[in-house]
C-alpha atoms as a printed R data frame, in Angstrom:
    type eleno elety resid chain resno       x       y       z
1   ATOM     1    CA   MET     A     1 124.823  84.577  92.352
2   ATOM     2    CA   THR     A     2 125.671  81.535  90.245
3   ATOM     3    CA   LEU     A     3 128.073  78.755  91.115
4   ATOM     4    CA   LYS     A     4 130.269  79.790  88.177
5   ATOM     5    CA   TYR     A     5 130.556  83.337  89.515
6   ATOM     6    CA   HIS     A     6 131.679  82.011  92.901
7   ATOM     7    CA   THR     A     7 134.335  79.797  91.285
8   ATOM     8    CA   THR     A     8 135.669  82.617  89.113
9   ATOM     9    CA   PHE     A     9 135.751  84.963  92.087
10  ATOM    10    CA   ALA     A    10 137.656  82.420  94.158
11  ATOM    11    CA   LEU     A    11 140.351  81.955  91.550
12  ATOM    12    CA   LEU     A    12 140.822  85.685  91.090
13  ATOM    13    CA   LEU     A    13 141.007  86.551  94.761
14  ATOM    14    CA   LEU     A    14 143.365  83.644  95.294
15  ATOM    15    CA   LEU     A    15 145.913  85.285  92.990
16  ATOM    16    CA   VAL     A    16 145.858  88.409  95.127
17  ATOM    17    CA   SER     A    17 146.023  86.426  98.342
18  ATOM    18    CA   LEU     A    18 149.011  84.437  97.088
19  ATOM    19    CA   ARG     A    19 150.775  87.650  96.211
20  ATOM    20    CA   PHE     A    20 150.070  88.858  99.739
21  ATOM    21    CA   HIS     A    21 151.290  85.579 101.179
22  ATOM    22    CA   GLY     A    22 154.500  85.951  99.195
23  ATOM    23    CA   ASN     A    23 155.106  89.374 100.701
24  ATOM    24    CA   VAL     A    24 154.533  87.995 104.179
25  ATOM    25    CA   ALA     A    25 156.804  85.033 103.558
26  ATOM    26    CA   ALA     A    26 159.505  87.440 102.530
27  ATOM    27    CA   GLN     A    27 159.193  88.926 106.007
28  ATOM    28    CA   ASN     A    28 159.722  85.453 107.536
29  ATOM    29    CA   ALA     A    29 156.268  85.461 109.059
30  ATOM    30    CA   LYS     A    30 154.383  82.194 108.834
31  ATOM    31    CA   LEU     A    31 150.617  82.575 108.639
32  ATOM    32    CA   ALA     A    32 148.833  80.030 110.781
33  ATOM    33    CA   ALA     A    33 145.241  81.299 111.038
34  ATOM    34    CA   SER     A    34 142.688  82.652 108.593
35  ATOM    35    CA   PHE     A    35 139.873  84.870 109.843
36  ATOM    36    CA   ILE     A    36 137.192  85.394 107.212
37  ATOM    37    CA   PHE     A    37 134.472  88.048 107.069
38  ATOM    38    CA   GLY     A    38 131.881  88.731 104.414
39  ATOM    39    CA   ASP     A    39 128.883  87.359 102.573
40  ATOM    40    CA   SER     A    40 127.807  84.298 100.593
41  ATOM    41    CA   LEU     A    41 131.012  84.328  98.559
42  ATOM    42    CA   VAL     A    42 132.849  83.027 101.636
43  ATOM    43    CA   ASP     A    43 130.132  81.753 104.008
44  ATOM    44    CA   ALA     A    44 131.250  78.292 105.112
45  ATOM    45    CA   GLY     A    45 127.997  77.343 106.819
46  ATOM    46    CA   ASN     A    46 127.092  80.001 109.385
47  ATOM    47    CA   ASN     A    47 123.648  80.426 107.866
48  ATOM    48    CA   ASN     A    48 122.918  76.777 108.595
49  ATOM    49    CA   TYR     A    49 122.528  77.856 112.210
50  ATOM    50    CA   LEU     A    50 120.276  80.839 111.522
51  ATOM    51    CA   SER     A    51 116.562  81.038 110.889
52  ATOM    52    CA   THR     A    52 116.981  82.633 107.483
53  ATOM    53    CA   LEU     A    53 115.816  82.450 103.883
54  ATOM    54    CA   SER     A    54 119.438  82.626 102.750
55  ATOM    55    CA   LYS     A    55 120.647  79.043 102.967
56  ATOM    56    CA   ALA     A    56 122.842  76.821 100.836
57  ATOM    57    CA   ASN     A    57 122.527  73.485 102.620
58  ATOM    58    CA   VAL     A    58 120.825  71.835  99.637
59  ATOM    59    CA   PRO     A    59 122.175  70.380  96.353
60  ATOM    60    CA   PRO     A    60 123.743  71.241  93.970
61  ATOM    61    CA   ASN     A    61 125.789  73.217  96.479
62  ATOM    62    CA   GLY     A    62 128.743  71.136  97.584
63  ATOM    63    CA   ILE     A    63 128.678  68.626  94.720
64  ATOM    64    CA   ASP     A    64 132.437  69.070  94.123
65  ATOM    65    CA   PHE     A    65 133.461  69.581  97.747
66  ATOM    66    CA   LYS     A    66 135.675  66.595  98.553
67  ATOM    67    CA   ALA     A    67 135.794  67.276 102.287
68  ATOM    68    CA   SER     A    68 132.055  66.600 102.545
69  ATOM    69    CA   GLY     A    69 131.891  63.803 100.011
70  ATOM    70    CA   GLY     A    70 129.903  66.003  97.652
71  ATOM    71    CA   ASN     A    71 127.253  66.895 100.212
72  ATOM    72    CA   PRO     A    72 126.124  70.478 100.869
73  ATOM    73    CA   THR     A    73 127.740  72.183 103.854
74  ATOM    74    CA   GLY     A    74 126.164  75.626 103.711
75  ATOM    75    CA   ARG     A    75 128.742  76.969 101.248
76  ATOM    76    CA   PHE     A    76 127.076  78.899  98.430
77  ATOM    77    CA   THR     A    77 129.135  77.111  95.793
78  ATOM    78    CA   ASN     A    78 129.724  73.740  94.185
79  ATOM    79    CA   GLY     A    79 133.088  73.335  95.941
80  ATOM    80    CA   ARG     A    80 135.472  75.336  98.075
81  ATOM    81    CA   THR     A    81 135.132  79.010  98.907
82  ATOM    82    CA   ILE     A    82 138.016  81.402  98.455
83  ATOM    83    CA   GLY     A    83 138.493  81.229 102.234
84  ATOM    84    CA   ASP     A    84 138.990  77.466 101.974
85  ATOM    85    CA   ILE     A    85 141.455  77.831  99.113
86  ATOM    86    CA   VAL     A    86 143.530  80.496 100.862
87  ATOM    87    CA   GLY     A    87 143.649  78.327 103.984
88  ATOM    88    CA   GLU     A    88 144.989  75.425 101.947
89  ATOM    89    CA   GLU     A    89 147.624  77.625 100.337
90  ATOM    90    CA   LEU     A    90 148.735  78.705 103.794
91  ATOM    91    CA   GLY     A    91 149.318  75.057 104.593
92  ATOM    92    CA   GLN     A    92 146.475  74.720 107.061
93  ATOM    93    CA   ALA     A    93 145.310  71.195 107.760
94  ATOM    94    CA   ASN     A    94 141.738  72.304 108.436
95  ATOM    95    CA   TYR     A    95 139.442  74.928 106.979
96  ATOM    96    CA   ALA     A    96 138.449  77.916 109.078
97  ATOM    97    CA   ALA     A    97 135.339  76.672 110.865
98  ATOM    98    CA   PRO     A    98 132.029  78.567 110.804
99  ATOM    99    CA   TYR     A    99 131.749  80.620 113.969
100 ATOM   100    CA   LEU     A   100 128.202  79.432 114.709
101 ATOM   101    CA   ALA     A   101 129.039  75.728 114.373
102 ATOM   102    CA   PRO     A   102 128.833  73.954 117.767
103 ATOM   103    CA   ASN     A   103 132.296  72.406 117.337
104 ATOM   104    CA   THR     A   104 134.070  75.738 116.749
105 ATOM   105    CA   THR     A   105 135.588  75.751 120.204
106 ATOM   106    CA   GLY     A   106 138.898  75.239 121.952
107 ATOM   107    CA   LYS     A   107 142.046  74.882 119.857
108 ATOM   108    CA   THR     A   108 139.955  74.647 116.680
109 ATOM   109    CA   ILE     A   109 139.831  78.449 116.584
110 ATOM   110    CA   LEU     A   110 143.626  78.626 116.268
111 ATOM   111    CA   ASN     A   111 143.243  77.513 112.634
112 ATOM   112    CA   GLY     A   112 141.037  80.555 112.118
113 ATOM   113    CA   VAL     A   113 137.321  81.172 112.131
114 ATOM   114    CA   ASN     A   114 134.836  82.017 109.393
115 ATOM   115    CA   TYR     A   115 132.248  84.663 110.349
116 ATOM   116    CA   ALA     A   116 130.808  85.258 106.871
117 ATOM   117    CA   SER     A   117 127.082  85.057 106.285
118 ATOM   118    CA   GLY     A   118 125.041  84.814 103.112
119 ATOM   119    CA   GLY     A   119 123.011  88.016 102.746
120 ATOM   120    CA   GLY     A   120 125.286  89.997 105.054
121 ATOM   121    CA   GLY     A   121 126.700  93.390 104.202
122 ATOM   122    CA   ILE     A   122 128.515  96.442 105.468
123 ATOM   123    CA   LEU     A   123 125.288  98.174 106.460
124 ATOM   124    CA   ASN     A   124 123.053  96.639 109.112
125 ATOM   125    CA   ALA     A   125 119.920  97.061 106.980
126 ATOM   126    CA   THR     A   126 121.371  95.016 104.133
127 ATOM   127    CA   GLY     A   127 119.772  91.607 103.575
128 ATOM   128    CA   SER     A   128 116.707  92.294 105.692
129 ATOM   129    CA   LEU     A   129 114.543  90.422 103.164
130 ATOM   130    CA   PHE     A   130 116.195  87.177 104.323
131 ATOM   131    CA   THR     A   131 114.841  87.796 107.860
132 ATOM   132    CA   ASN     A   132 118.190  86.912 109.411
133 ATOM   133    CA   ARG     A   133 121.892  87.168 108.502
134 ATOM   134    CA   LEU     A   134 125.145  88.315 110.094
135 ATOM   135    CA   GLY     A   135 126.191  91.799 109.014
136 ATOM   136    CA   MET     A   136 129.759  93.037 109.379
137 ATOM   137    CA   ASP     A   137 129.134  94.686 112.746
138 ATOM   138    CA   ILE     A   138 127.893  91.416 114.239
139 ATOM   139    CA   GLN     A   139 130.698  89.443 112.601
140 ATOM   140    CA   ILE     A   140 133.267  91.692 114.253
141 ATOM   141    CA   ASP     A   141 131.420  91.397 117.575
142 ATOM   142    CA   TYR     A   142 131.857  87.647 117.243
143 ATOM   143    CA   PHE     A   143 135.553  88.022 116.413
144 ATOM   144    CA   ASN     A   144 135.930  90.042 119.590
145 ATOM   145    CA   ILE     A   145 134.668  86.998 121.484
146 ATOM   146    CA   THR     A   146 137.112  84.777 119.592
147 ATOM   147    CA   ARG     A   147 139.907  87.196 120.392
148 ATOM   148    CA   HIS     A   148 139.290  86.786 124.123
149 ATOM   149    CA   GLN     A   149 139.159  83.011 123.693
150 ATOM   150    CA   ILE     A   150 142.596  83.073 122.032
151 ATOM   151    CA   ASN     A   151 143.916  84.988 125.046
152 ATOM   152    CA   LYS     A   152 142.715  82.206 127.308
153 ATOM   153    CA   LEU     A   153 144.303  79.533 125.095
154 ATOM   154    CA   LEU     A   154 147.703  81.146 124.589
155 ATOM   155    CA   GLY     A   155 148.043  83.870 127.187
156 ATOM   156    CA   GLU     A   156 147.693  87.538 126.322
157 ATOM   157    CA   SER     A   157 151.235  88.163 125.059
158 ATOM   158    CA   GLU     A   158 151.477  85.092 122.824
159 ATOM   159    CA   ALA     A   159 147.886  85.584 121.640
160 ATOM   160    CA   ARG     A   160 148.595  89.145 120.522
161 ATOM   161    CA   ASP     A   161 151.668  87.970 118.624
162 ATOM   162    CA   TYR     A   162 149.654  85.131 117.075
163 ATOM   163    CA   VAL     A   163 146.931  87.424 115.775
164 ATOM   164    CA   MET     A   164 149.219  90.236 114.669
165 ATOM   165    CA   LYS     A   165 151.950  88.216 112.968
166 ATOM   166    CA   LYS     A   166 150.510  84.835 112.070
167 ATOM   167    CA   SER     A   167 146.923  85.570 111.042
168 ATOM   168    CA   LEU     A   168 145.381  86.685 107.774
169 ATOM   169    CA   PHE     A   169 142.129  88.658 107.699
170 ATOM   170    CA   SER     A   170 140.102  88.267 104.510
171 ATOM   171    CA   VAL     A   171 137.152  90.628 104.029
172 ATOM   172    CA   ILE     A   172 134.867  89.990 101.047
173 ATOM   173    CA   VAL     A   173 131.788  92.170 101.388
174 ATOM   174    CA   GLY     A   174 129.833  94.975  99.709
175 ATOM   175    CA   SER     A   175 127.868  93.350  96.890
176 ATOM   176    CA   ASN     A   176 124.781  92.750  99.004
177 ATOM   177    CA   ASP     A   177 124.648  96.389 100.058
178 ATOM   178    CA   PHE     A   178 123.717  97.092  96.452
179 ATOM   179    CA   LEU     A   179 121.976  93.892  95.339
180 ATOM   180    CA   ASN     A   180 119.938  93.301  98.483
181 ATOM   181    CA   ASN     A   181 119.558  96.859  99.685
182 ATOM   182    CA   TYR     A   182 119.913  99.884  97.395
183 ATOM   183    CA   LEU     A   183 118.938  98.118  94.166
184 ATOM   184    CA   LEU     A   184 116.290  95.799  95.548
185 ATOM   185    CA   PRO     A   185 112.784  96.587  94.247
186 ATOM   186    CA   PHE     A   186 110.235  97.696  96.871
187 ATOM   187    CA   VAL     A   187 112.670  97.250  99.760
188 ATOM   188    CA   SER     A   188 115.006  99.922  98.371
189 ATOM   189    CA   SER     A   189 112.378 102.559  97.590
190 ATOM   190    CA   GLY     A   190 112.752 104.298 100.954
191 ATOM   191    CA   VAL     A   191 116.547 104.204 100.770
192 ATOM   192    CA   ARG     A   192 116.648 105.758  97.311
193 ATOM   193    CA   VAL     A   193 114.337 108.565  98.396
194 ATOM   194    CA   SER     A   194 116.528 109.460 101.365
195 ATOM   195    CA   GLN     A   195 119.932 108.826  99.783
196 ATOM   196    CA   ASN     A   196 121.274 109.426  96.291
197 ATOM   197    CA   PRO     A   197 124.051 107.097  95.065
198 ATOM   198    CA   ASP     A   198 126.812 109.391  96.356
199 ATOM   199    CA   ALA     A   199 125.308 109.518  99.838
200 ATOM   200    CA   PHE     A   200 124.734 105.753  99.910
201 ATOM   201    CA   VAL     A   201 128.336 105.002  98.910
202 ATOM   202    CA   ASP     A   202 129.544 107.522 101.493
203 ATOM   203    CA   ASP     A   203 127.534 105.678 104.119
204 ATOM   204    CA   MET     A   204 129.071 102.345 103.094
205 ATOM   205    CA   ILE     A   205 132.636 103.674 103.163
206 ATOM   206    CA   ASN     A   206 132.184 105.413 106.503
207 ATOM   207    CA   HIS     A   207 130.788 102.258 108.080
208 ATOM   208    CA   PHE     A   208 133.493 100.088 106.520
209 ATOM   209    CA   ARG     A   209 136.238 102.388 107.789
210 ATOM   210    CA   ILE     A   210 134.964 101.996 111.349
211 ATOM   211    CA   GLN     A   211 134.685  98.218 110.936
212 ATOM   212    CA   LEU     A   212 138.249  97.831 109.663
213 ATOM   213    CA   TYR     A   213 139.520 100.096 112.445
214 ATOM   214    CA   ARG     A   214 137.783  97.792 114.925
215 ATOM   215    CA   LEU     A   215 139.601  94.769 113.496
216 ATOM   216    CA   TYR     A   216 142.874  96.671 113.737
217 ATOM   217    CA   GLN     A   217 142.159  97.506 117.377
218 ATOM   218    CA   LEU     A   218 141.618  93.783 117.932
219 ATOM   219    CA   ASP     A   219 145.180  93.212 116.611
220 ATOM   220    CA   GLY     A   220 144.400  92.460 112.951
221 ATOM   221    CA   ARG     A   221 147.411  93.486 110.858
222 ATOM   222    CA   LYS     A   222 147.391  91.528 107.595
223 ATOM   223    CA   PHE     A   223 144.331  92.161 105.441
224 ATOM   224    CA   VAL     A   224 143.063  91.217 101.994
225 ATOM   225    CA   ILE     A   225 140.089  93.409 101.052
226 ATOM   226    CA   SER     A   226 138.001  92.641  97.972
227 ATOM   227    CA   ASN     A   227 136.219  95.287  95.956
228 ATOM   228    CA   VAL     A   228 132.793  94.698  94.402
229 ATOM   229    CA   GLY     A   229 132.651  92.854  91.089
230 ATOM   230    CA   PRO     A   230 130.580  93.839  88.026
231 ATOM   231    CA   ILE     A   231 127.296  93.003  89.735
232 ATOM   232    CA   GLY     A   232 125.279  94.420  86.842
233 ATOM   233    CA   CYS     A   233 126.421  91.453  84.757
234 ATOM   234    CA   ILE     A   234 125.227  88.643  87.020
235 ATOM   235    CA   PRO     A   235 122.153  86.673  85.852
236 ATOM   236    CA   TYR     A   236 119.994  87.944  88.725
237 ATOM   237    CA   GLN     A   237 120.377  91.568  87.630
238 ATOM   238    CA   ARG     A   238 119.980  90.729  83.951
239 ATOM   239    CA   ILE     A   239 116.749  88.830  84.562
240 ATOM   240    CA   LEU     A   240 115.397  91.474  86.934
241 ATOM   241    CA   ASN     A   241 115.982  94.160  84.323
242 ATOM   242    CA   GLU     A   242 114.917  91.966  81.368
243 ATOM   243    CA   LEU     A   243 118.248  92.177  79.544
244 ATOM   244    CA   ASN     A   244 119.904  89.839  77.073
245 ATOM   245    CA   ASP     A   245 122.763  87.593  78.175
246 ATOM   246    CA   GLU     A   246 125.386  89.888  76.652
247 ATOM   247    CA   ASP     A   247 124.052  93.051  78.324
248 ATOM   248    CA   CYS     A   248 124.741  94.385  81.820
249 ATOM   249    CA   VAL     A   249 122.813  96.733  84.101
250 ATOM   250    CA   ASP     A   250 124.556 100.101  83.937
251 ATOM   251    CA   LEU     A   251 123.267 101.430  87.258
252 ATOM   252    CA   ALA     A   252 124.525  98.409  89.204
253 ATOM   253    CA   ASN     A   253 127.952  98.531  87.587
254 ATOM   254    CA   ASP     A   254 128.170 102.295  88.005
255 ATOM   255    CA   LEU     A   255 127.469 101.931  91.724
256 ATOM   256    CA   ALA     A   256 130.110  99.223  92.038
257 ATOM   257    CA   THR     A   257 132.632 101.368  90.168
258 ATOM   258    CA   GLN     A   258 131.885 104.370  92.352
259 ATOM   259    CA   TYR     A   259 132.224 102.334  95.534
260 ATOM   260    CA   ASN     A   260 135.441 100.685  94.321
261 ATOM   261    CA   ALA     A   261 137.087 104.048  93.687
262 ATOM   262    CA   ARG     A   262 136.255 105.144  97.223
263 ATOM   263    CA   LEU     A   263 137.400 101.780  98.607
264 ATOM   264    CA   LYS     A   264 140.777 102.166  96.890
265 ATOM   265    CA   ASP     A   265 141.223 105.506  98.638
266 ATOM   266    CA   LEU     A   266 140.171 103.969 101.951
267 ATOM   267    CA   VAL     A   267 142.730 101.161 101.636
268 ATOM   268    CA   ALA     A   268 145.461 103.722 100.917
269 ATOM   269    CA   GLU     A   269 144.306 105.771 103.920
270 ATOM   270    CA   LEU     A   270 144.450 102.756 106.228
271 ATOM   271    CA   ASN     A   271 147.909 101.747 105.006
272 ATOM   272    CA   ASP     A   272 149.136 105.292 105.702
273 ATOM   273    CA   ASN     A   273 147.518 105.718 109.101
274 ATOM   274    CA   LEU     A   274 147.542 102.334 110.815
275 ATOM   275    CA   PRO     A   275 151.104 101.490 111.940
276 ATOM   276    CA   GLY     A   276 152.202  97.931 111.258
277 ATOM   277    CA   ALA     A   277 149.156  97.065 109.162
278 ATOM   278    CA   THR     A   278 149.144  95.878 105.548
279 ATOM   279    CA   PHE     A   279 145.971  96.142 103.473
280 ATOM   280    CA   VAL     A   280 145.975  94.539 100.007
281 ATOM   281    CA   LEU     A   281 143.117  95.402  97.646
282 ATOM   282    CA   ALA     A   282 141.797  92.614  95.427
283 ATOM   283    CA   ASN     A   283 140.592  94.276  92.217
284 ATOM   284    CA   VAL     A   284 137.933  91.743  91.379
285 ATOM   285    CA   TYR     A   285 135.892  94.171  89.266
286 ATOM   286    CA   ASP     A   286 138.478  94.611  86.508
287 ATOM   287    CA   LEU     A   287 139.531  90.958  86.470
288 ATOM   288    CA   VAL     A   288 135.974  89.640  86.170
289 ATOM   289    CA   SER     A   289 135.160  92.277  83.530
290 ATOM   290    CA   GLU     A   290 138.101  91.095  81.462
291 ATOM   291    CA   LEU     A   291 136.876  87.507  81.707
292 ATOM   292    CA   ILE     A   292 133.380  88.552  80.633
293 ATOM   293    CA   ASP     A   293 134.788  90.445  77.637
294 ATOM   294    CA   PHE     A   294 136.975  87.480  76.719
295 ATOM   295    CA   ARG     A   295 134.029  85.085  76.924
296 ATOM   296    CA   GLN     A   296 131.939  87.307  74.662
297 ATOM   297    CA   GLN     A   297 134.785  87.543  72.145
298 ATOM   298    CA   VAL     A   298 135.098  83.764  72.101
299 ATOM   299    CA   GLU     A   299 131.344  83.358  71.593
300 ATOM   300    CA   VAL     A   300 131.402  85.800  68.673
301 ATOM   301    CA   ALA     A   301 134.387  84.003  67.123
302 ATOM   302    CA   VAL     A   302 132.633  80.631  67.458
303 ATOM   303    CA   GLU     A   303 129.451  82.001  65.871
304 ATOM   304    CA   LEU     A   304 131.442  83.404  62.945
305 ATOM   305    CA   GLU     A   305 133.293  80.123  62.493
306 ATOM   306    CA   VAL     A   306 130.053  78.161  62.506
307 ATOM   307    CA   GLY     A   307 128.532  80.596  60.012
308 ATOM   308    CA   VAL     A   308 131.482  80.247  57.647
309 ATOM   309    CA   ARG     A   309 131.331  76.451  57.798
310 ATOM   310    CA   LEU     A   310 127.606  76.418  57.126
311 ATOM   311    CA   GLN     A   311 128.081  78.682  54.125
312 ATOM   312    CA   GLY     A   312 130.853  76.460  52.849
């Protein structure tokens, strides 16, 4: 994905997160920690500590990241991730540290921890071409370790209150399950033979349900869940399918749309069935699609204006 896509995504998800934060503030509950799960959209450097082909510790990544002086940190973006931005909006003095970083110990974890990994997905097979990455199951395993560490720092009663009432769980995942699994040439051939799109989406939703239940059982209560954006419109898919800049890959977008509809139902199900939990769905797909349409309209208007001036 491009740096521009990451920036756009961050701004859009921030709007949803701020809305969520407003609802929490209304309940007089101050959020103190941010626990982040997902893929390259929010990876803050975990892949730096993995032997993997999915790394972002080289320029131009980080060129606008003031905290590092413009140096790459392992974030797959020119600046902050959405996890960084949300943390700032919550008034946190420090960003949620990558779980695998050696200094993510002691009271540092009380600011929150970032478990996200570039190439990771809901399904364990996702991202296998990178040789190594942290999928959602492993990320939650790591949070379980963090959860026990918080108990030791605060005591079990205060720790449970801290996680339940003062922590935000952001989960931004799903794109790689299509881009680097079901839709990936050669690698995906076996998957497509054994699973049609309906079955593959079912598999994703069933796994994701279990994963979110696990976070709930570990005392997560305040969640922002992102759906999958219009992945058929990103440059990677356009180039792979030899399309023009204004065209998008229908299959990729259809899969995202199908998954998003099921995800919406899942979020409603969790809100109905998990007492005390709040799940907010970030509808990134529609917001990014609107921006793409707007950009294309502007480009057409500019072309027409230039044409009129040349004729004049």
